[in-house]
PDB file of C-alpha atoms and ligand atoms in Angstrom:
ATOM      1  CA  UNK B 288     220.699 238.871 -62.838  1.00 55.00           C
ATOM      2  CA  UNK B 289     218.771 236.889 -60.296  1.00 64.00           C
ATOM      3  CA  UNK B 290     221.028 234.093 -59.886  1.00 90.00           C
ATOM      4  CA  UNK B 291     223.354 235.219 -56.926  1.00 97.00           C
ATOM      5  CA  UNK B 292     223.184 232.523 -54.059  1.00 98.00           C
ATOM      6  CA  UNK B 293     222.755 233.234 -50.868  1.00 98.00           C
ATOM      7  CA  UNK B 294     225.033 231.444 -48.286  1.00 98.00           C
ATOM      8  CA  UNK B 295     223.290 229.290 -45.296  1.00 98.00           C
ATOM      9  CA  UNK B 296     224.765 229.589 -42.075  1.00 98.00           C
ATOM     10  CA  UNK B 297     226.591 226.731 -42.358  1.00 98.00           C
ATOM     11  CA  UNK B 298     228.307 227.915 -45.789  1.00 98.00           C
ATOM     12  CA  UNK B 299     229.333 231.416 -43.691  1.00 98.00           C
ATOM     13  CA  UNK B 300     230.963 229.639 -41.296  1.00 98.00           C
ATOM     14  CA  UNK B 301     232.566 227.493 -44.010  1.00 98.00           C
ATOM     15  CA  UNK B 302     233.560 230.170 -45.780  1.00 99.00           C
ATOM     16  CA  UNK B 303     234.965 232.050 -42.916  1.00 98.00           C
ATOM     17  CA  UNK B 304     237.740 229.095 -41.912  1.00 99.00           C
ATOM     18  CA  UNK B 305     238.589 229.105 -45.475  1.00 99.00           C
ATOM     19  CA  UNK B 306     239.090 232.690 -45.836  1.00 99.00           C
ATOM     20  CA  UNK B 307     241.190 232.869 -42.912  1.00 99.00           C
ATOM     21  CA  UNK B 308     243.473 230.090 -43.567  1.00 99.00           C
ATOM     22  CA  UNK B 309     243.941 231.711 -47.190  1.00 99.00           C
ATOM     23  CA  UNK B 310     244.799 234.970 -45.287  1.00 99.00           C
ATOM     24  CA  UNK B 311     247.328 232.616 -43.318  1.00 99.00           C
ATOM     25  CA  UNK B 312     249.288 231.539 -46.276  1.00 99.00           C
ATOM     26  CA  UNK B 313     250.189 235.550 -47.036  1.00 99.00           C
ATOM     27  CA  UNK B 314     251.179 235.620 -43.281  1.00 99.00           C
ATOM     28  CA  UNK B 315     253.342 232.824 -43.743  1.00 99.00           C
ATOM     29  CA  UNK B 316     255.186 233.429 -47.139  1.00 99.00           C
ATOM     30  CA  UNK B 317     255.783 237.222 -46.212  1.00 99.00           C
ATOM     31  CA  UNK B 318     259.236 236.665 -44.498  1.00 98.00           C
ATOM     32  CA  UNK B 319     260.075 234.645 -47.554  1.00 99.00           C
ATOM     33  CA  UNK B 320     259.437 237.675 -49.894  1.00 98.00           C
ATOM     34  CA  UNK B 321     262.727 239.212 -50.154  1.00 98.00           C
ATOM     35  CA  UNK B 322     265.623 239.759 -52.597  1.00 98.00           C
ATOM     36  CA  UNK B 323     266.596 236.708 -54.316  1.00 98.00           C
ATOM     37  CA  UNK B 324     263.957 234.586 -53.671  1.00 99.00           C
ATOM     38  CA  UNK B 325     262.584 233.059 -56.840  1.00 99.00           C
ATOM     39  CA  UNK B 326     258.390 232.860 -57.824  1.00 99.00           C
ATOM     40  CA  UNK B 327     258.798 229.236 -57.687  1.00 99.00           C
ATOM     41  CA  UNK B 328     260.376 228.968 -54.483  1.00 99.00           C
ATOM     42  CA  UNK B 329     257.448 230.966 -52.667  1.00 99.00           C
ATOM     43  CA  UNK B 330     254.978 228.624 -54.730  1.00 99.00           C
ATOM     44  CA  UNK B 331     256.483 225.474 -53.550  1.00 99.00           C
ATOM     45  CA  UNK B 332     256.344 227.189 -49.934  1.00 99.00           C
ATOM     46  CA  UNK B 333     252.829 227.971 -50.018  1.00 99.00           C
ATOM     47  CA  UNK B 334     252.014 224.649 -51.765  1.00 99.00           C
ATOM     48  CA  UNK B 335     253.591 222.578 -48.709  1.00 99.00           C
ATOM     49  CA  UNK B 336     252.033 224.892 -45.992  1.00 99.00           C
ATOM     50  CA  UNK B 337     248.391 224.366 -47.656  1.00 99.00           C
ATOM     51  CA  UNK B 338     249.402 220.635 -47.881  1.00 98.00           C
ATOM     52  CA  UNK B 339     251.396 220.297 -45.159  1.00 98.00           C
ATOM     53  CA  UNK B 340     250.249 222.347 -42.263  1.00 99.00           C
ATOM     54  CA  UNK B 341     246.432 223.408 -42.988  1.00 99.00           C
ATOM     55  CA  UNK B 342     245.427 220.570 -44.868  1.00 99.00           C
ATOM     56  CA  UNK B 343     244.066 222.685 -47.417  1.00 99.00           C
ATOM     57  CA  UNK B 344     243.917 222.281 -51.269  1.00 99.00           C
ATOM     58  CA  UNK B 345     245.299 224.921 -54.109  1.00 99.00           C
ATOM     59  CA  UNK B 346     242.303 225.841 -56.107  1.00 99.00           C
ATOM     60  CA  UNK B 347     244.694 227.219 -58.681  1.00 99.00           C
ATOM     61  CA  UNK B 348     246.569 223.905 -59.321  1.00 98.00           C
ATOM     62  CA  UNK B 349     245.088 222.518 -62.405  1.00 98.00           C
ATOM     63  CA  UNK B 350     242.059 224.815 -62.068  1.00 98.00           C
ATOM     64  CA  UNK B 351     240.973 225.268 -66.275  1.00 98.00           C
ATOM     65  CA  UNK B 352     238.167 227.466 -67.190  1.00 97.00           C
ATOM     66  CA  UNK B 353     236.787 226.478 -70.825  1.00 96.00           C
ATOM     67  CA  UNK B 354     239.595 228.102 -73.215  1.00 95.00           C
ATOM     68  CA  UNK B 355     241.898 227.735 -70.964  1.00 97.00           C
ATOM     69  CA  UNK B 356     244.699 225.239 -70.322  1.00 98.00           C
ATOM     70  CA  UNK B 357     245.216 223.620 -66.982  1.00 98.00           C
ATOM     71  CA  UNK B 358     246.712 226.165 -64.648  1.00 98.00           C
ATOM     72  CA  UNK B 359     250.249 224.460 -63.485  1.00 98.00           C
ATOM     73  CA  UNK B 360     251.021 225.935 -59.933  1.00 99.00           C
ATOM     74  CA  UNK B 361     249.105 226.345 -56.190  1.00 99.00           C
ATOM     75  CA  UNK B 362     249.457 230.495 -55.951  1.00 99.00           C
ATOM     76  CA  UNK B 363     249.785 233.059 -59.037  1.00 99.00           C
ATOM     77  CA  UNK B 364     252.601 235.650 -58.700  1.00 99.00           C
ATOM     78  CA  UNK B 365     251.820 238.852 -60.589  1.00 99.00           C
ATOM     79  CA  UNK B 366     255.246 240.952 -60.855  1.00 99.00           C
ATOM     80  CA  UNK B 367     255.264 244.470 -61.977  1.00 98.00           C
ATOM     81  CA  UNK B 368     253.912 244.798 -65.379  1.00 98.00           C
ATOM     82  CA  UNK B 369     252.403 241.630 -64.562  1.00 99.00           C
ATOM     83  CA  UNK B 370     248.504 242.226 -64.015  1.00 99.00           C
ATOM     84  CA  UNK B 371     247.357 238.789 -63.009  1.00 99.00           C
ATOM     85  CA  UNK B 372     248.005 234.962 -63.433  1.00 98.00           C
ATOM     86  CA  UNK B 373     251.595 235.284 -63.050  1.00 99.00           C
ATOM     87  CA  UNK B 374     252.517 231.757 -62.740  1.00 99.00           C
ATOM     88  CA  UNK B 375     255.413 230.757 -60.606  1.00 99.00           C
ATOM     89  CA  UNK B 376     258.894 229.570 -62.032  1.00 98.00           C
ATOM     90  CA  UNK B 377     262.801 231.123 -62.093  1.00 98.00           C
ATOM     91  CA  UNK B 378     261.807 234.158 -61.734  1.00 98.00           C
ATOM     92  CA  UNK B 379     264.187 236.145 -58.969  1.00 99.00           C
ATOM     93  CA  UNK B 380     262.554 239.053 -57.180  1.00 99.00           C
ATOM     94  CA  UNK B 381     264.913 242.273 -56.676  1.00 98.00           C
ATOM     95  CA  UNK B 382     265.651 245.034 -55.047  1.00 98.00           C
ATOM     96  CA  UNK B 383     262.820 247.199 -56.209  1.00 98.00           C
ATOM     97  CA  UNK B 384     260.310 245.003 -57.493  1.00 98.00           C
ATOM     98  CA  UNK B 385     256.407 244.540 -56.564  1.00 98.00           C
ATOM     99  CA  UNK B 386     254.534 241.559 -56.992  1.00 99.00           C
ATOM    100  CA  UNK B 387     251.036 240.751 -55.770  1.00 99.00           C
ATOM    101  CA  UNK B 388     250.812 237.010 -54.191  1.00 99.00           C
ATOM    102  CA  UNK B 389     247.320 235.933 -54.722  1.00 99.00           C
ATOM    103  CA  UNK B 390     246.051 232.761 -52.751  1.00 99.00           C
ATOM    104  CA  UNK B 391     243.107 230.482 -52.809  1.00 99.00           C
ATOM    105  CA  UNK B 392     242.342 227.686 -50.682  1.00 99.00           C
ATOM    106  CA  UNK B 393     240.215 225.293 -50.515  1.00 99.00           C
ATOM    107  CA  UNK B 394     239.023 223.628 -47.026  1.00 99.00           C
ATOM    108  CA  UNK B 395     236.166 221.264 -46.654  1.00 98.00           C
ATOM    109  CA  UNK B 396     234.529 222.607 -50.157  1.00 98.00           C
ATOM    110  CA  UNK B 397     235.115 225.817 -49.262  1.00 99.00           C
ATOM    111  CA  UNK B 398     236.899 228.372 -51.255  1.00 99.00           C
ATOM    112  CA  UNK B 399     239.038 231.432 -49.549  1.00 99.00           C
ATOM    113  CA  UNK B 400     240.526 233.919 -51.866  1.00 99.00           C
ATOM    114  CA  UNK B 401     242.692 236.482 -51.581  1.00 99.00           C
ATOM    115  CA  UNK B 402     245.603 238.356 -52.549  1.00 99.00           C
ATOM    116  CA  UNK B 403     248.551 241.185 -51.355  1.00 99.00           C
ATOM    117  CA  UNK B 404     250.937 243.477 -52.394  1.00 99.00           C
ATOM    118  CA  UNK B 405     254.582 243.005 -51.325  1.00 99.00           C
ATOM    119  CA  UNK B 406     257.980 245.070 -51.794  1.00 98.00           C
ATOM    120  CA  UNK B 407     260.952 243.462 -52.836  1.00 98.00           C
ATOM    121  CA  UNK B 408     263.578 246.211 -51.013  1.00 97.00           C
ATOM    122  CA  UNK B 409     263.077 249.183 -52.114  1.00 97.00           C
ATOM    123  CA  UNK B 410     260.114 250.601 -53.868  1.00 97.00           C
ATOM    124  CA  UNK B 411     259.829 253.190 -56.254  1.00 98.00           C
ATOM    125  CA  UNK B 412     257.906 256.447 -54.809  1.00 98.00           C
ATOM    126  CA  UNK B 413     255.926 255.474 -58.150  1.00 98.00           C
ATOM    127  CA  UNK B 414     255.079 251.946 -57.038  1.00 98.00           C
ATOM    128  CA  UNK B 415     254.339 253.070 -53.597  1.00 98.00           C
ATOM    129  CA  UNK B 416     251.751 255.644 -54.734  1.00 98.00           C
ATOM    130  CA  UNK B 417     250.031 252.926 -56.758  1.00 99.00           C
ATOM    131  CA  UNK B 418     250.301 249.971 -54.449  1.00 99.00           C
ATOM    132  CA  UNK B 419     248.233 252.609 -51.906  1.00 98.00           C
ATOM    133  CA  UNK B 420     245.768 253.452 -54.438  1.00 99.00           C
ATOM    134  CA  UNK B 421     244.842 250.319 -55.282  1.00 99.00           C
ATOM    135  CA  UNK B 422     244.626 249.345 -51.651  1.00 99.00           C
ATOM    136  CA  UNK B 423     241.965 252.536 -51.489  1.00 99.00           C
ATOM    137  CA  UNK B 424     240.408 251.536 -54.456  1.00 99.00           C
ATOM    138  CA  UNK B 425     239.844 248.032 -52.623  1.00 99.00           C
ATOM    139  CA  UNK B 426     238.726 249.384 -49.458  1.00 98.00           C
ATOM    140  CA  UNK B 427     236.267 252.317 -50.913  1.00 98.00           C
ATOM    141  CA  UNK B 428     234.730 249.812 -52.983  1.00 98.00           C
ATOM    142  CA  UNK B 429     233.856 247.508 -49.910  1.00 98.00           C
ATOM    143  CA  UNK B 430     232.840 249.949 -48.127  1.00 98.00           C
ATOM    144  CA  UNK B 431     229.952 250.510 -50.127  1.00 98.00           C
ATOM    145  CA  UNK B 432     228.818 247.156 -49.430  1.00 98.00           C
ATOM    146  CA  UNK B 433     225.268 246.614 -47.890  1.00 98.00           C
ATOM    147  CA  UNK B 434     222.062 245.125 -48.052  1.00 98.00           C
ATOM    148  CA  UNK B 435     220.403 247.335 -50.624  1.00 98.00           C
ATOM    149  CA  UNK B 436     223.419 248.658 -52.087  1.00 98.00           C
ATOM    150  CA  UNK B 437     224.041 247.738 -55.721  1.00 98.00           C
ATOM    151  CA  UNK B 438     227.418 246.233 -57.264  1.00 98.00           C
ATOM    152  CA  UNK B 439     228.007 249.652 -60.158  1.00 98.00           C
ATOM    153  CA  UNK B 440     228.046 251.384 -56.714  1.00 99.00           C
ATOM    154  CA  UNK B 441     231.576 249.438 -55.881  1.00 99.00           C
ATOM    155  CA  UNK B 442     232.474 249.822 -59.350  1.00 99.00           C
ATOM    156  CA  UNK B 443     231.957 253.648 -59.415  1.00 99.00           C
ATOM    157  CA  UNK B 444     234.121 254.373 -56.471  1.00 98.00           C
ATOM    158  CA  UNK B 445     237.253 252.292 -57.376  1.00 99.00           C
ATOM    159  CA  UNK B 446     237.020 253.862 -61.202  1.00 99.00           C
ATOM    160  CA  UNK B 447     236.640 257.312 -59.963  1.00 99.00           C
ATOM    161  CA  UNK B 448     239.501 256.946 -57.028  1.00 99.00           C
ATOM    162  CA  UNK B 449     242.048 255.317 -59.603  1.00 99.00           C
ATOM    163  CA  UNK B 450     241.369 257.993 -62.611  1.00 99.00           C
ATOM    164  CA  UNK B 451     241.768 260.870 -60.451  1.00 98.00           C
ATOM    165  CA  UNK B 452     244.958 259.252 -59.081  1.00 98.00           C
ATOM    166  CA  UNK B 453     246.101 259.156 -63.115  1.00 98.00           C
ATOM    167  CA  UNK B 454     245.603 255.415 -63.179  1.00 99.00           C
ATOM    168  CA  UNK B 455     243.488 253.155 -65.034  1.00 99.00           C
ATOM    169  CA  UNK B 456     241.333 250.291 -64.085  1.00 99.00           C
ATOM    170  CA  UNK B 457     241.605 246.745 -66.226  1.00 99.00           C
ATOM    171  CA  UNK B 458     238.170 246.181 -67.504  1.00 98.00           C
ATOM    172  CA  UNK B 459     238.669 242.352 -68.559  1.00 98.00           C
ATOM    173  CA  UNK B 460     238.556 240.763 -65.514  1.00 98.00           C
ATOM    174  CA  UNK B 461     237.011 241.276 -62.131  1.00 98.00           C
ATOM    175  CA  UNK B 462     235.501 240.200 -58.829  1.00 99.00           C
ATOM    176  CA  UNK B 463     233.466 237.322 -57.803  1.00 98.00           C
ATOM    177  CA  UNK B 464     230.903 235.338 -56.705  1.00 98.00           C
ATOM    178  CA  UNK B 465     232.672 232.351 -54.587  1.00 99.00           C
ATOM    179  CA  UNK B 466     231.235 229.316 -52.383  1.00 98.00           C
ATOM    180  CA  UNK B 467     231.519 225.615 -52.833  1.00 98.00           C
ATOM    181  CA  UNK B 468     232.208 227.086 -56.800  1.00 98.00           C
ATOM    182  CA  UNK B 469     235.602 229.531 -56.892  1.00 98.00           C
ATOM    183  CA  UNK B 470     234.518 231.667 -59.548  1.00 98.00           C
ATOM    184  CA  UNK B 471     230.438 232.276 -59.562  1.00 98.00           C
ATOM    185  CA  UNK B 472     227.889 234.864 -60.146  1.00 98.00           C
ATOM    186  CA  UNK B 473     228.236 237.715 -59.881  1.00 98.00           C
ATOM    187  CA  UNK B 474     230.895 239.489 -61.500  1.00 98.00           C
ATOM    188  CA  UNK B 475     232.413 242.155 -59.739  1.00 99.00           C
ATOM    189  CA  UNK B 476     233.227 245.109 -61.944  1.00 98.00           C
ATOM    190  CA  UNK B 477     236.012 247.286 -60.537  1.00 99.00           C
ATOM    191  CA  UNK B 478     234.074 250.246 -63.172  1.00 99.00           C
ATOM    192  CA  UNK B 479     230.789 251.489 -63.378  1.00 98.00           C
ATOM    193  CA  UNK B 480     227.523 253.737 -62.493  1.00 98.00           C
ATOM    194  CA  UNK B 481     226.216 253.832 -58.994  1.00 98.00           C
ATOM    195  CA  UNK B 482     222.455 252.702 -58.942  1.00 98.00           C
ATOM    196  CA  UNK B 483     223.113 250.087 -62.017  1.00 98.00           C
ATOM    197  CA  UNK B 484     223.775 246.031 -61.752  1.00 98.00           C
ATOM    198  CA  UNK B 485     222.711 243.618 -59.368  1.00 98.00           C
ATOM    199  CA  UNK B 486     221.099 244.544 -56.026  1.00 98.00           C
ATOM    200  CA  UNK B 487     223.070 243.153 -52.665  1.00 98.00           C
ATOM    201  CA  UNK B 488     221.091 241.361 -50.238  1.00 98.00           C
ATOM    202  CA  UNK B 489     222.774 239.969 -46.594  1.00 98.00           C
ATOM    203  CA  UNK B 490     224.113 236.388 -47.360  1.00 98.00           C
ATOM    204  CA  UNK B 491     226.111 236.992 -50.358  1.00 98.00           C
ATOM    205  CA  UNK B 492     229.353 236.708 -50.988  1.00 99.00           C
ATOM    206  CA  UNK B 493     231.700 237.957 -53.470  1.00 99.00           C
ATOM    207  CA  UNK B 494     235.119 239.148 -53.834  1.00 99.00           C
ATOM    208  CA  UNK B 495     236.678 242.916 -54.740  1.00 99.00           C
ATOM    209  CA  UNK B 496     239.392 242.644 -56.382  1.00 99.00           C
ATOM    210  CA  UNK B 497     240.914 245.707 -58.037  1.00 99.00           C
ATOM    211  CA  UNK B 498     243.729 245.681 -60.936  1.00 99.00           C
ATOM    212  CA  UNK B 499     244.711 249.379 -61.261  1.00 99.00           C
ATOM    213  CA  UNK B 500     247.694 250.098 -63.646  1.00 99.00           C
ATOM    214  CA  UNK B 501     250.272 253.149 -63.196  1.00 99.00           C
ATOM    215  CA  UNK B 502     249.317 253.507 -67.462  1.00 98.00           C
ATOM    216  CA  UNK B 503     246.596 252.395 -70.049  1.00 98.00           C
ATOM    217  CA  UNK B 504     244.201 250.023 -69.294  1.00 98.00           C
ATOM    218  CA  UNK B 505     244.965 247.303 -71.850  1.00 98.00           C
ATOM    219  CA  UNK B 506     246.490 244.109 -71.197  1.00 98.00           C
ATOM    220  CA  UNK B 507     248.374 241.625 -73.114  1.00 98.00           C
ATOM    221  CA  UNK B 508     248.269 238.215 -72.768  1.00 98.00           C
ATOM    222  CA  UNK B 509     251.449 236.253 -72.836  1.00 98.00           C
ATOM    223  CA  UNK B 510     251.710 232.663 -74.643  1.00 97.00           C
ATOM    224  CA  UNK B 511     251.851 230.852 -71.505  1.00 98.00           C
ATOM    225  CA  UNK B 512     248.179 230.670 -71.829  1.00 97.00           C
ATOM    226  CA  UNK B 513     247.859 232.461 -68.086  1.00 98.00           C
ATOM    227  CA  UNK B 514     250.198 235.637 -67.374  1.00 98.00           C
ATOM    228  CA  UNK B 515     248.263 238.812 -68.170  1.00 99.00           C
ATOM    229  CA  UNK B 516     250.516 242.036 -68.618  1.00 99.00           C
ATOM    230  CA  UNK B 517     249.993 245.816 -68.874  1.00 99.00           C
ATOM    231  CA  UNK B 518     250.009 246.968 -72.769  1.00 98.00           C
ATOM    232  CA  UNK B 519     252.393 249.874 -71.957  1.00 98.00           C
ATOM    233  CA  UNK B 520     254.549 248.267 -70.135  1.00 98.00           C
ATOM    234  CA  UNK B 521     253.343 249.890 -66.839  1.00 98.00           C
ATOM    235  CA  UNK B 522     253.581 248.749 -63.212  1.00 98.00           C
ATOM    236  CA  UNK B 523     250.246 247.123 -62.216  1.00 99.00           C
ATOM    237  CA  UNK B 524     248.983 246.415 -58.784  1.00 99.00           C
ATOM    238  CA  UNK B 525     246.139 244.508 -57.228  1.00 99.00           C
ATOM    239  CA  UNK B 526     244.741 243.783 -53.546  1.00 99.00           C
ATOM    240  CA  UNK B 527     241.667 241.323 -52.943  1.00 99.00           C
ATOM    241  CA  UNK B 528     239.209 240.432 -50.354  1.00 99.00           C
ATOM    242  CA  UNK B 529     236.552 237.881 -50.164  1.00 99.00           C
ATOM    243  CA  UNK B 530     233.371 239.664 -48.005  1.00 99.00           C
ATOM    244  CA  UNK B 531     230.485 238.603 -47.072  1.00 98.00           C
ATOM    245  CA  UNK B 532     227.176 241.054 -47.034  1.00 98.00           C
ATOM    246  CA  UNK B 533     225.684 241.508 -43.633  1.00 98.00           C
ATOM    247  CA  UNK B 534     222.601 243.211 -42.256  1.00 98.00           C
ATOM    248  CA  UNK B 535     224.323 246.190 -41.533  1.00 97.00           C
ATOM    249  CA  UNK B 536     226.970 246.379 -44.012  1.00 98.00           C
ATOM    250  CA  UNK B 537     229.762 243.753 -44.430  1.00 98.00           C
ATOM    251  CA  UNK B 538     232.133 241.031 -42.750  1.00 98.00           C
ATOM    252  CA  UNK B 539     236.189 240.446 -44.153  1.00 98.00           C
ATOM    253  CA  UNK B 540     235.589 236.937 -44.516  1.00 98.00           C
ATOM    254  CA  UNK B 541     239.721 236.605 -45.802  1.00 99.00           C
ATOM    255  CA  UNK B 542     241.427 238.097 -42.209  1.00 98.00           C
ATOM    256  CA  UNK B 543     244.273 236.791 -40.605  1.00 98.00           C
ATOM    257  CA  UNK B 544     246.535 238.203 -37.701  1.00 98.00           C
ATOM    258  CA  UNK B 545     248.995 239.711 -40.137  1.00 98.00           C
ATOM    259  CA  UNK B 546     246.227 241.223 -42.553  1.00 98.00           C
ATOM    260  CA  UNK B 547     246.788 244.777 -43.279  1.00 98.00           C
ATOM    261  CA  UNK B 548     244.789 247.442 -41.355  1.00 98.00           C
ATOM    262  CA  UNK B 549     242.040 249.437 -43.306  1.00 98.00           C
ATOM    263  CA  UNK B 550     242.900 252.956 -44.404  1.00 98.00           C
ATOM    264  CA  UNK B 551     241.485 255.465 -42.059  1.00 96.00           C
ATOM    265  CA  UNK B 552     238.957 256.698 -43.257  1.00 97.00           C
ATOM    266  CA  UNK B 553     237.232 253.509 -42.997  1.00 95.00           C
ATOM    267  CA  UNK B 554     234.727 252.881 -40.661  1.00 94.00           C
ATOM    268  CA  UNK B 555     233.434 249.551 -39.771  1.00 94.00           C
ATOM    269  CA  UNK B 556     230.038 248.741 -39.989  1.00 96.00           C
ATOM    270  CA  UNK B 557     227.868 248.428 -36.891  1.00 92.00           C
ATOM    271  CA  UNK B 558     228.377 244.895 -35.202  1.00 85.00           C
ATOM    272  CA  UNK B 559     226.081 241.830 -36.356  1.00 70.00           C
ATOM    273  CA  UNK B 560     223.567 241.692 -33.579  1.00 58.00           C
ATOM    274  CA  UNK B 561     224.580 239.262 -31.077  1.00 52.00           C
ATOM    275  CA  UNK B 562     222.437 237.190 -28.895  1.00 56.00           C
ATOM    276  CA  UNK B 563     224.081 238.075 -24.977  1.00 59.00           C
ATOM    277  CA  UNK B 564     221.521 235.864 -22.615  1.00 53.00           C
ATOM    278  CA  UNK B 565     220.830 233.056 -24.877  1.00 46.00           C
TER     279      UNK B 565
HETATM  280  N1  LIG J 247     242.811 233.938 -57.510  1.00 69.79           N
HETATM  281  C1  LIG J 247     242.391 234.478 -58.780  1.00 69.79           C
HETATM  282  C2  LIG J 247     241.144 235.285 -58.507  1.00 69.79           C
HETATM  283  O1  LIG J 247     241.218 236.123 -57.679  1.00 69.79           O
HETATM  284  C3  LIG J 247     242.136 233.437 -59.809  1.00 69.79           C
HETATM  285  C4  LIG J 247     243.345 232.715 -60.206  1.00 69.79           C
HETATM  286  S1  LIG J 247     242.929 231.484 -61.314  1.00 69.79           S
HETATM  287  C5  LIG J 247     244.377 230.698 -61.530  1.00 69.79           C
HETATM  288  O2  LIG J 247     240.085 235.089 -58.998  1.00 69.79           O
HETATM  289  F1  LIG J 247     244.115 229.590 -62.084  1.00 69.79           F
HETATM  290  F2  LIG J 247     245.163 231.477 -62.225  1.00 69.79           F
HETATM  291  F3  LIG J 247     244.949 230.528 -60.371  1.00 69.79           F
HETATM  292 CO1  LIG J 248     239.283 236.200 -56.880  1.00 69.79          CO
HETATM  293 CO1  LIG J 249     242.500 235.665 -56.072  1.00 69.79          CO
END
């Protein structure tokens, strides 16, 4: 506890270029998301347009937390029973799968992160139903964010929305903290109490990240060192945004032209104050 920075100005307005040209990478690829396409193919996409076009780094390309090995590829593409991680290769993507594309950038120091759902085709009513859960789950749990607020508060209202939906919420990993640093205090549990864990305070920033699985909660890791799957076997699906906390509530640092609306029942917080006459 106690050891959550708070950004400067200067890191905000860092943060929000790299947020939105990590939200422009999911705008770009999404044409390419279609039958027959292969994971690989929309990682070597991605990896040029960071390169190429926003002269942006891949923080996932050789990014290695202690016990891990190097991760090998710019974007991680989580497929069905995939929870997280997935990493790029032959993979083809058919009629009927999911898979969450989750991209993070990095532009002078700064780290944008963020990730979406996509439909191969067709989707199962089943996949559908928990694809819009999750993207709930996401969107109640930011919208608890405010000065004041405290982080079991965006835990409790994912948990409860994805249990009464029948679903379960992966406890092993979670959101947050991100800056200069891509993963930092705090963690961002997508369970918990309201009233418990850290207290929010205008200046943070953190991401919510959700993995909500159509079955049990445990995961299996595969021996690729990365790829996290569902237990069971069951679909899992994932949305993420990086937010900042404001005075009155909270700012979508990862926003693009193509990102998705909110649900409805979300309502924006008041506007920062502004100065009109300066
Ligand atoms: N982008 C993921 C997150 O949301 C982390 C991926 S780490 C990687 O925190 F190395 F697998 F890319
Ligand atoms: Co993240
Ligand atoms: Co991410």
């Amino acid at each position: 506890m106690g050891n959550i920075s708070i950004k400067t100005a200067e890191d905000i307005q860092g943060m929000r270029i790299a947020g939105r040209l990590a939200s422009e990478v999911l705008d770009y690829i999404t044409p390419f998301v279609k039958p027959g396409v292969t994971t690989g193919e929309l990682d070597r996409l991605c990896h040029e347009y960071m390169v190429n076009v926003q002269g942006t780094i891949p923080a996932p390309l050789n990014y290695c937390p202690p016990g891990y090995t190097p991760y090998p590829k710019a974007i991680c593409t989580s497929v069905n029973d995939v929870i997280c991680h997935g990493i790029p290769g032959d993979k083809v993507l058919k009629n009927g799968d999911v898979v969450n594309l989750d991209i993070t950038v990095i532009k002078d120091g700064y780290h944008g992160d963020t990730s979406r759902m996509f439909f191969i085709g067709e989707p199962s009513i089943l996949a559908r139903r928990l694809t819009q859960i999750t993207y709930e789950c996401m969107w109640l749990g930011i919208s608890k964010i405010k000065p004041g607020a405290h982080l079991g508060d965006i835990g409790y209202v994912i948990q409860q929305h994805a249990e009464k939906a029948g679903y379960s919420v992966v406890r092993e990993f979670c959101g947050h903290g991100i800056g200069k640093v891509f993963h930092e205090e705090p963690q961002v549990l997508h369970y918990g109490r309201p009233g418990t864990l850290e207290k929010l305070e205008a200046g943070m920033i953190f991401t919510v990240e959700p993995m909500i699985n159509a079955g049990r909660r445990e995961i299996r890791e595969m021996g690729d060192g990365w790829t996290i799957k569902t237990k069971d076997r069951s679909l899992s699906a994932q949305w993420e945004h990086t937010v900042l906390v404001t005075e009155t509530g909270y700012e979508i640092l990862t926003q693009s032209a193509g990102t998705p609306a909110p649900p409805e029942f979300i309502v924006p917080p008041a506007a920062t104050q502004q100065v009109v006459n300066a």
